[in-house]
Amino acid sequence: MTETVVKRRRGAALEDAILDAAWSELEARGYSDFTFQAVADRAGTSRAVLYRRWPTKASIASAAIVRHLKLNPIKVPDLGNFRDEMCLLLRRFADRAPPRLLGLIFEMSQDMAAEGTSFMDDRFQDFPMKDVLERALSRGDVDKDRLTPRVVRLPFSLVMHEVVITVKQISDMAIAEIVDQTFLPLVTTPR
Amino acid sequence: MTETVVKRRRGAALEDAILDAAWSELEARGYSDFTFQAVADRAGTSRAVLYRRWPTKASIASAAIVRHLKLNPIKVPDLGNFRDEMCLLLRRFADRAPPRLLGLIFEMSQDMAAEGTSFMDDRFQDFPMKDVLERALSRGDVDKDRLTPRVVRLPFSLVMHEVVITVKQISDMAIAEIVDQTFLPLVTTPR
DNA sequence: ACGCCAAGGGCCAGAACGTCTCTTAAATCA
DNA sequence: TGATTTAAGAGACGTTCTGGCCCTTGGCGT
């Protein structure tokens, strides 16, 4: 017989347990089958407790995602050159979530839009693009004038797009293509 | 009182009517509120008839989308220059399906991956990119060597990504940015 | 003209929803 | 420490959609 001490959790401890359960549900079933019921069951609590904190499916799912991103930060060390750092960054970015999970973002975007948020939000942009760019700027590898927000987002958009469309892990070759054929030509100073 | 003749439809006529109803539902309520019930009601038929043809929500929705795309082909006339034609092409591409429907593409891609196809397939590249590019090549507006498949796909990937993430109609300004900041610099011959 | 297939309607149990009530454990404060 | 407040957790509720399964009745083919 297992220890069935009726430990009643509260506050942050409870919230973390719920978000962990939510993440597990997302991993296991995906967003369209994501349900308050299942999260509550898995977390060993009741739906009322969830509704008290998150009004909608999308809000609890995105909270779970944000938590997961925080717990799995991407680190890109100084490799001495911009290109390799970008490839590594994109590799880590793609590896952090399997294709099915990246698809979540698109399934969720409709609900999120209804709530006035979007995955463009800063809280989802936790990858260390800033650091990589700063190093590249200080090395003179990139042209500051060319770093418009749209161009900076470009490689991530393309990686996500490819992963979601093919529903396969993206290859190193594809990442190299994105970097060499599109991103680098756009941001490196023309000779 | 409207004409309520009990005309019983069959085969293709019925199927088209259902897919039209499905499309209307998608337009009116979006995919997350998309339901067999509502489609059957709107089409004036029963759910059993739908289940007989499409096993899942996603399959009927994607069938409705594919039908809509077929019924609304994109035409881009010769505007005399590559840039304007690209902007128009992307505009039409984005306008053809409302934002909340584009997200479906990604759910569809999961099913399609299971069947070994993908939206990268040529049959989904029905928009007249080929024509536009050929005109551009004959005018000397673009450099043939730079037209790798990845670069050609780029503007569409970016438009889709933006539309899906923001769940808003993309602005002409954003399209112009994509063309001017990313696509044109990549494909036009450097002076 | 007749037989057969499928359209269309209705019924069912099951799942999840969103909202409640109630109890009781845990935190807060006197 | 004991009293008071807060909220966790359990459960009940009516509703909606699901995915089946019936049954009838209309239309098409032989």
Coordinates of C-alpha atoms (C1' of nucleotides) in Angstrom, one line a residue:
Chain A
M1 CA 0.0 0.0 0.0
T2 CA 1.4 3.3 -1.0
E3 CA 1.8 6.2 1.3
T4 CA -1.5 8.1 0.9
V5 CA -0.8 11.1 3.0
V6 CA -3.3 13.7 2.0
K7 CA -0.8 16.4 1.4
R8 CA -2.7 19.4 0.1
R9 CA -0.5 21.5 -2.1
R10 CA -0.8 25.3 -2.4
G11 CA 0.5 28.3 -4.2
A12 CA 3.6 27.9 -6.4
A13 CA 4.1 24.2 -5.6
L14 CA 0.7 23.4 -6.8
E15 CA 0.9 25.6 -9.8
D16 CA 4.2 24.0 -10.9
A17 CA 2.8 20.6 -10.5
I18 CA -0.2 21.5 -12.6
L19 CA 1.9 23.1 -15.3
D20 CA 4.1 20.0 -15.4
A21 CA 1.0 17.9 -15.8
A22 CA -0.2 20.2 -18.5
W23 CA 3.1 19.9 -20.4
S24 CA 3.0 16.1 -20.2
E25 CA -0.5 16.2 -21.6
L26 CA 0.6 18.4 -24.5
E27 CA 3.5 16.1 -25.2
A28 CA 1.4 13.0 -25.0
R29 CA -1.8 14.1 -26.7
G30 CA -1.2 17.4 -28.5
Y31 CA -3.2 20.5 -28.2
S32 CA -6.4 19.5 -29.9
D33 CA -6.8 16.6 -27.4
F34 CA -5.6 18.8 -24.6
T35 CA -8.3 18.9 -21.9
F36 CA -8.8 20.5 -18.5
Q37 CA -10.1 17.1 -17.3
A38 CA -6.9 15.3 -18.3
V39 CA -4.6 17.9 -16.8
A40 CA -6.5 17.9 -13.5
D41 CA -6.5 14.1 -13.3
R42 CA -2.8 13.9 -14.1
A43 CA -2.0 16.6 -11.6
G44 CA -4.2 14.9 -9.0
T45 CA -6.4 17.9 -8.5
S46 CA -9.7 19.1 -9.7
R47 CA -10.8 21.2 -12.6
A48 CA -12.1 24.0 -10.4
V49 CA -8.5 24.6 -9.2
L50 CA -7.4 25.0 -12.8
Y51 CA -10.3 27.3 -13.8
R52 CA -9.5 29.5 -10.8
R53 CA -6.1 30.2 -12.4
W54 CA -6.4 29.9 -16.1
P55 CA -9.7 30.8 -17.8
T56 CA -8.9 29.0 -21.1
K57 CA -7.2 26.0 -22.7
A58 CA -4.9 28.3 -24.5
S59 CA -3.8 30.2 -21.4
I60 CA -2.9 27.1 -19.4
A61 CA -1.2 25.6 -22.4
S62 CA 0.9 28.6 -23.1
A63 CA 1.8 28.9 -19.4
A64 CA 3.0 25.3 -19.6
I65 CA 5.0 26.0 -22.7
V66 CA 6.6 29.1 -21.2
R67 CA 7.6 27.1 -18.1
H68 CA 9.1 24.4 -20.3
L69 CA 11.1 26.9 -22.2
K70 CA 12.4 28.5 -19.0
L71 CA 13.4 25.1 -17.7
N72 CA 15.2 24.2 -21.0
P73 CA 17.1 27.3 -21.9
I74 CA 19.2 27.3 -25.1
K75 CA 22.8 28.1 -24.7
V76 CA 25.1 28.9 -27.6
P77 CA 28.8 29.3 -26.7
D78 CA 31.1 31.6 -28.5
L79 CA 32.3 29.6 -31.5
G80 CA 34.4 32.3 -33.0
N81 CA 32.3 32.9 -36.0
F82 CA 28.7 33.9 -36.7
R83 CA 27.8 31.2 -39.1
D84 CA 28.5 28.2 -36.9
E85 CA 26.8 29.9 -34.0
M86 CA 23.7 30.5 -36.1
C87 CA 23.6 26.9 -37.2
L88 CA 24.0 25.7 -33.6
L89 CA 21.3 28.1 -32.4
L90 CA 18.9 26.9 -35.0
R91 CA 19.8 23.3 -34.3
R92 CA 19.0 23.7 -30.6
F93 CA 15.9 25.7 -31.4
A94 CA 14.6 22.8 -33.5
D95 CA 15.7 20.1 -31.1
R96 CA 14.0 21.6 -28.1
A97 CA 10.6 20.5 -29.3
P98 CA 9.8 17.6 -31.6
P99 CA 7.8 18.4 -34.8
R100 CA 4.4 17.6 -33.2
L101 CA 5.0 20.1 -30.4
L102 CA 6.1 22.9 -32.8
G103 CA 2.8 22.3 -34.5
L104 CA 1.1 23.2 -31.2
I105 CA 2.1 26.7 -31.8
F106 CA 0.0 26.9 -34.9
E107 CA -2.9 25.0 -33.4
M108 CA -2.8 27.4 -30.5
S109 CA -2.3 30.6 -32.4
Q110 CA -6.0 31.0 -33.1
D111 CA -7.0 30.7 -29.5
M112 CA -4.2 33.0 -28.5
A113 CA -5.2 35.6 -30.9
A114 CA -8.7 35.5 -29.4
E115 CA -7.0 36.5 -26.1
G116 CA -4.9 39.2 -27.7
T117 CA -1.5 37.4 -27.4
S118 CA 0.6 35.7 -29.9
F119 CA 3.7 33.6 -30.2
M120 CA 5.5 36.8 -31.4
D121 CA 5.4 37.7 -27.7
D122 CA 8.7 38.2 -26.0
R123 CA 8.0 35.5 -23.4
F124 CA 8.3 32.9 -26.2
Q125 CA 11.5 34.4 -27.6
D126 CA 13.9 33.1 -25.0
F127 CA 16.6 31.9 -27.3
P128 CA 19.9 33.7 -27.2
M129 CA 19.7 35.4 -30.5
K130 CA 20.6 38.7 -28.9
D131 CA 24.0 37.4 -27.6
V132 CA 24.9 35.7 -30.9
L133 CA 24.1 38.9 -32.8
E134 CA 26.1 41.1 -30.4
R135 CA 29.1 38.9 -30.8
A136 CA 28.7 39.0 -34.6
L137 CA 28.4 42.7 -34.6
S138 CA 31.5 43.1 -32.4
R139 CA 33.4 40.8 -34.8
G140 CA 32.1 42.8 -37.8
D141 CA 30.5 39.7 -39.2
V142 CA 27.2 41.4 -39.8
D143 CA 25.9 44.7 -41.0
K144 CA 23.9 46.5 -38.3
D145 CA 21.7 48.4 -40.7
R146 CA 20.5 45.1 -42.2
L147 CA 19.2 43.7 -39.0
T148 CA 15.6 44.6 -39.3
P149 CA 13.2 42.7 -37.0
R150 CA 11.9 40.8 -40.0
V151 CA 15.3 39.7 -41.2
V152 CA 16.2 38.6 -37.6
R153 CA 13.1 36.6 -37.4
L154 CA 13.6 35.0 -40.8
P155 CA 15.8 32.0 -39.9
F156 CA 13.5 31.0 -37.1
S157 CA 10.4 31.3 -39.2
L158 CA 11.9 29.2 -41.9
V159 CA 13.0 26.5 -39.5
M160 CA 9.6 26.4 -37.8
H161 CA 7.9 26.3 -41.1
E162 CA 9.9 23.5 -42.4
V163 CA 9.6 21.4 -39.3
V164 CA 5.9 21.9 -39.1
I165 CA 5.2 21.3 -42.8
T166 CA 7.4 18.1 -43.0
V167 CA 6.6 16.9 -39.5
K168 CA 10.1 15.6 -39.4
Q169 CA 13.2 16.7 -37.5
I170 CA 15.0 19.2 -39.7
S171 CA 18.4 18.1 -41.0
D172 CA 21.6 19.8 -40.4
M173 CA 21.9 20.3 -44.1
A174 CA 18.6 22.2 -44.3
I175 CA 19.7 24.4 -41.4
A176 CA 22.9 25.1 -43.2
E177 CA 21.0 25.9 -46.4
I178 CA 18.8 28.4 -44.5
V179 CA 21.8 30.0 -43.0
D180 CA 24.0 30.0 -46.1
Q181 CA 21.4 30.7 -48.8
T182 CA 19.1 33.1 -47.1
F183 CA 20.2 34.5 -43.7
L184 CA 23.9 35.2 -44.2
P185 CA 23.5 36.8 -47.6
L186 CA 21.0 39.2 -46.1
V187 CA 22.9 40.3 -43.1
T188 CA 26.6 40.1 -43.9
T189 CA 28.2 43.2 -45.2
P190 CA 28.5 42.9 -49.0
R191 CA 32.1 42.9 -50.2
Chain B
M1 CA -42.2 30.4 -46.9
T2 CA -39.3 29.0 -48.8
E3 CA -39.5 26.2 -51.3
T4 CA -38.9 23.1 -49.2
V5 CA -39.0 20.5 -51.9
V6 CA -37.5 17.3 -50.4
K7 CA -34.9 16.9 -53.1
R8 CA -32.5 14.2 -52.0
R9 CA -29.0 14.8 -53.2
R10 CA -26.5 12.2 -54.0
G11 CA -22.9 11.6 -55.0
A12 CA -20.9 14.6 -56.1
A13 CA -23.7 17.1 -55.8
L14 CA -24.2 16.1 -52.2
E15 CA -20.5 16.1 -51.5
D16 CA -20.0 19.6 -53.0
A17 CA -22.9 20.9 -51.0
I18 CA -21.4 19.5 -47.8
L19 CA -18.0 20.9 -48.6
D20 CA -19.5 24.3 -49.3
A21 CA -21.3 24.1 -46.0
A22 CA -18.0 23.1 -44.4
W23 CA -16.2 26.0 -45.9
S24 CA -18.9 28.4 -44.8
E25 CA -18.6 27.1 -41.2
L26 CA -14.9 27.5 -41.3
E27 CA -15.2 31.0 -42.5
A28 CA -17.9 31.9 -40.0
R29 CA -16.6 30.2 -36.9
G30 CA -13.1 29.1 -37.5
Y31 CA -11.6 25.7 -37.0
S32 CA -11.7 25.3 -33.3
D33 CA -15.5 25.8 -33.3
F34 CA -15.8 23.7 -36.4
T35 CA -18.2 20.8 -35.7
F36 CA -19.7 17.9 -37.6
Q37 CA -23.0 18.9 -36.2
A38 CA -22.9 22.4 -37.5
V39 CA -21.8 21.3 -41.0
A40 CA -24.5 18.7 -41.2
D41 CA -27.1 21.2 -40.1
R42 CA -25.9 23.9 -42.5
A43 CA -25.8 21.4 -45.4
G44 CA -29.2 20.1 -44.5
T45 CA -28.0 16.6 -44.0
S46 CA -27.1 14.3 -41.2
R47 CA -23.8 13.6 -39.4
A48 CA -23.9 10.0 -40.5
V49 CA -23.6 11.1 -44.1
L50 CA -20.5 13.1 -43.2
Y51 CA -18.9 10.3 -41.2
R52 CA -19.4 8.0 -44.1
R53 CA -17.1 10.1 -46.1
W54 CA -14.7 11.8 -43.8
P55 CA -13.5 10.1 -40.6
T56 CA -12.2 13.2 -38.9
K57 CA -12.7 16.9 -38.5
A58 CA -9.4 17.6 -40.1
S59 CA -10.1 15.5 -43.1
I60 CA -13.4 17.2 -44.0
A61 CA -11.9 20.6 -43.2
S62 CA -8.9 20.0 -45.5
A63 CA -11.2 18.7 -48.2
A64 CA -13.2 21.9 -48.0
I65 CA -10.0 24.0 -48.2
V66 CA -8.6 22.1 -51.1
R67 CA -11.9 22.5 -52.9
H68 CA -11.9 26.2 -52.2
L69 CA -8.4 26.6 -53.5
K70 CA -9.3 24.8 -56.7
L71 CA -12.3 27.1 -57.1
N72 CA -10.2 30.2 -56.5
P73 CA -7.1 30.0 -58.6
I74 CA -4.6 32.9 -58.4
K75 CA -4.0 34.9 -61.5
V76 CA -1.2 37.5 -61.7
P77 CA -1.1 39.6 -64.9
D78 CA 2.1 40.9 -66.4
L79 CA 2.7 44.2 -64.5
G80 CA 6.0 44.9 -66.3
N81 CA 8.2 44.4 -63.3
F82 CA 9.1 41.6 -61.0
R83 CA 8.6 43.4 -57.7
D84 CA 5.0 44.4 -58.2
E85 CA 4.1 41.0 -59.5
M86 CA 5.6 39.4 -56.4
C87 CA 3.7 41.7 -54.1
L88 CA 0.5 41.0 -56.0
L89 CA 1.1 37.3 -56.0
L90 CA 1.7 37.3 -52.2
R91 CA -1.3 39.5 -51.7
R92 CA -3.6 37.1 -53.5
F93 CA -1.9 34.1 -51.8
A94 CA -2.7 35.6 -48.4
D95 CA -6.2 36.8 -49.3
R96 CA -7.4 33.5 -50.6
A97 CA -7.9 32.0 -47.2
P98 CA -8.7 33.9 -44.0
P99 CA -6.0 33.8 -41.3
R100 CA -7.7 31.4 -39.0
L101 CA -7.9 28.8 -41.7
L102 CA -4.3 28.9 -42.7
G103 CA -3.5 27.3 -39.3
L104 CA -5.3 24.2 -40.6
I105 CA -2.6 23.7 -43.1
F106 CA -0.4 22.6 -40.3
E107 CA -2.8 20.2 -38.9
M108 CA -3.3 18.9 -42.4
S109 CA 0.4 18.5 -42.8
Q110 CA 0.4 15.9 -40.0
D111 CA -2.2 13.8 -41.8
M112 CA -0.4 14.3 -45.1
A113 CA 3.0 13.3 -43.6
A114 CA 1.3 10.1 -42.5
E115 CA 0.5 9.5 -46.2
G116 CA 3.9 10.4 -47.5
T117 CA 3.0 13.7 -49.0
S118 CA 3.6 17.3 -47.9
F119 CA 2.6 20.9 -48.7
M120 CA 6.1 21.2 -50.2
D121 CA 4.6 19.1 -53.1
D122 CA 4.3 20.8 -56.4
R123 CA 0.6 20.2 -56.6
F124 CA 0.1 22.7 -53.8
Q125 CA 2.2 25.2 -55.6
D126 CA -0.6 26.0 -57.9
F127 CA -0.1 29.7 -57.7
P128 CA 1.5 31.1 -60.8
M129 CA 5.0 31.6 -59.3
K130 CA 6.4 29.8 -62.3
D131 CA 5.0 32.4 -64.7
V132 CA 6.1 35.3 -62.6
L133 CA 9.6 33.9 -62.4
E134 CA 9.8 33.2 -66.1
R135 CA 8.8 36.7 -66.9
A136 CA 11.4 38.0 -64.4
L137 CA 14.1 35.8 -66.0
S138 CA 13.3 37.0 -69.5
R139 CA 13.4 40.6 -68.3
G140 CA 16.7 39.9 -66.5
D141 CA 15.2 41.0 -63.2
V142 CA 16.5 38.0 -61.3
D143 CA 19.6 35.8 -61.3
K144 CA 18.8 32.3 -62.3
D145 CA 21.6 30.8 -60.2
R146 CA 20.1 32.2 -57.1
L147 CA 16.7 30.6 -57.5
T148 CA 17.2 27.6 -55.3
P149 CA 14.0 25.8 -54.3
R150 CA 14.5 27.1 -50.8
V151 CA 14.8 30.7 -51.9
V152 CA 11.8 30.4 -54.1
R153 CA 9.7 29.0 -51.2
L154 CA 10.9 31.7 -48.9
P155 CA 8.4 34.5 -49.5
F156 CA 5.5 32.1 -49.2
S157 CA 6.9 30.6 -46.0
L158 CA 7.2 34.0 -44.5
V159 CA 3.8 35.1 -45.5
M160 CA 2.2 31.9 -44.2
H161 CA 4.2 32.1 -41.0
E162 CA 3.2 35.7 -40.3
V163 CA -0.5 35.1 -41.1
V164 CA -0.7 32.0 -39.0
I165 CA 1.1 33.4 -36.0
T166 CA -0.7 36.7 -35.9
V167 CA -4.1 35.3 -37.1
K168 CA -4.6 38.6 -38.8
Q169 CA -4.7 39.5 -42.5
I170 CA -1.2 40.5 -43.4
S171 CA -0.7 44.1 -44.4
D172 CA 0.5 45.3 -47.8
M173 CA 3.4 46.9 -45.9
A174 CA 4.4 43.6 -44.4
I175 CA 4.3 42.0 -47.9
A176 CA 6.4 44.8 -49.3
E177 CA 8.9 44.3 -46.5
I178 CA 9.2 40.6 -47.2
V179 CA 9.7 41.3 -50.9
D180 CA 12.0 44.3 -50.5
Q181 CA 14.0 43.2 -47.4
T182 CA 14.4 39.5 -48.0
F183 CA 13.3 38.1 -51.3
L184 CA 14.5 40.7 -53.8
P185 CA 18.0 41.1 -52.3
L186 CA 18.4 37.3 -52.5
V187 CA 17.4 36.9 -56.1
T188 CA 18.2 40.0 -57.9
T189 CA 21.6 40.2 -59.6
P190 CA 23.9 42.3 -57.5
R191 CA 25.1 45.3 -59.4
Chain C
dA1 C1' -41.1 -2.3 -62.5
dC2 C1' -38.6 -3.7 -59.0
dG3 C1' -34.6 -4.1 -55.8
dC4 C1' -30.9 -2.1 -53.6
dC5 C1' -28.0 1.3 -51.9
dA6 C1' -27.5 5.3 -49.5
dA7 C1' -29.6 9.8 -47.8
dG8 C1' -31.5 11.6 -43.9
dG9 C1' -33.5 11.5 -39.4
dG10 C1' -33.5 10.0 -34.7
dC11 C1' -31.5 7.8 -30.5
dC12 C1' -27.9 6.4 -27.6
dA13 C1' -23.9 6.3 -24.2
dG14 C1' -19.6 8.7 -23.3
dA15 C1' -16.6 12.6 -22.8
dA16 C1' -15.6 17.2 -21.7
dC17 C1' -17.3 21.5 -20.8
dG18 C1' -18.1 25.5 -17.5
dT19 C1' -20.3 26.5 -13.2
dC20 C1' -21.8 25.3 -8.8
dT21 C1' -21.7 23.6 -3.8
dC22 C1' -19.5 21.6 0.2
dT23 C1' -15.8 19.9 3.2
dT24 C1' -11.7 20.4 5.2
dA25 C1' -6.7 21.3 5.1
dA26 C1' -3.5 24.8 5.4
dA27 C1' -2.0 29.5 6.1
dT28 C1' -2.6 33.8 8.8
dC29 C1' -3.3 36.4 12.7
dA30 C1' -4.9 37.5 17.5
Chain D
dT1 C1' -2.0 28.5 20.9
dG2 C1' -6.5 29.0 19.3
dA3 C1' -9.6 31.4 16.1
dT4 C1' -10.4 33.0 11.5
dT5 C1' -9.7 33.1 6.7
dT6 C1' -8.4 31.2 2.4
dA7 C1' -8.6 28.0 -1.1
dA8 C1' -7.7 22.8 -2.3
dG9 C1' -10.1 19.0 -3.7
dA10 C1' -14.2 16.3 -4.4
dG11 C1' -18.3 16.0 -6.6
dA12 C1' -22.9 17.2 -9.0
dC13 C1' -25.3 19.8 -12.6
dG14 C1' -27.0 20.6 -17.3
dT15 C1' -25.2 21.3 -22.0
dT16 C1' -22.8 20.3 -26.3
dC17 C1' -20.5 17.4 -29.4
dT18 C1' -19.0 12.9 -30.4
dG19 C1' -19.1 8.5 -32.9
dG20 C1' -21.8 5.0 -33.3
dC21 C1' -26.2 2.5 -34.4
dC22 C1' -30.8 2.2 -35.8
dC23 C1' -34.7 2.8 -39.3
dT24 C1' -37.4 4.9 -43.2
dT25 C1' -37.7 6.3 -47.6
dG26 C1' -36.2 8.3 -51.8
dG27 C1' -33.7 7.7 -56.2
dC28 C1' -30.9 5.0 -59.5
dG29 C1' -29.7 1.0 -62.1
dT30 C1' -30.7 -3.4 -64.2

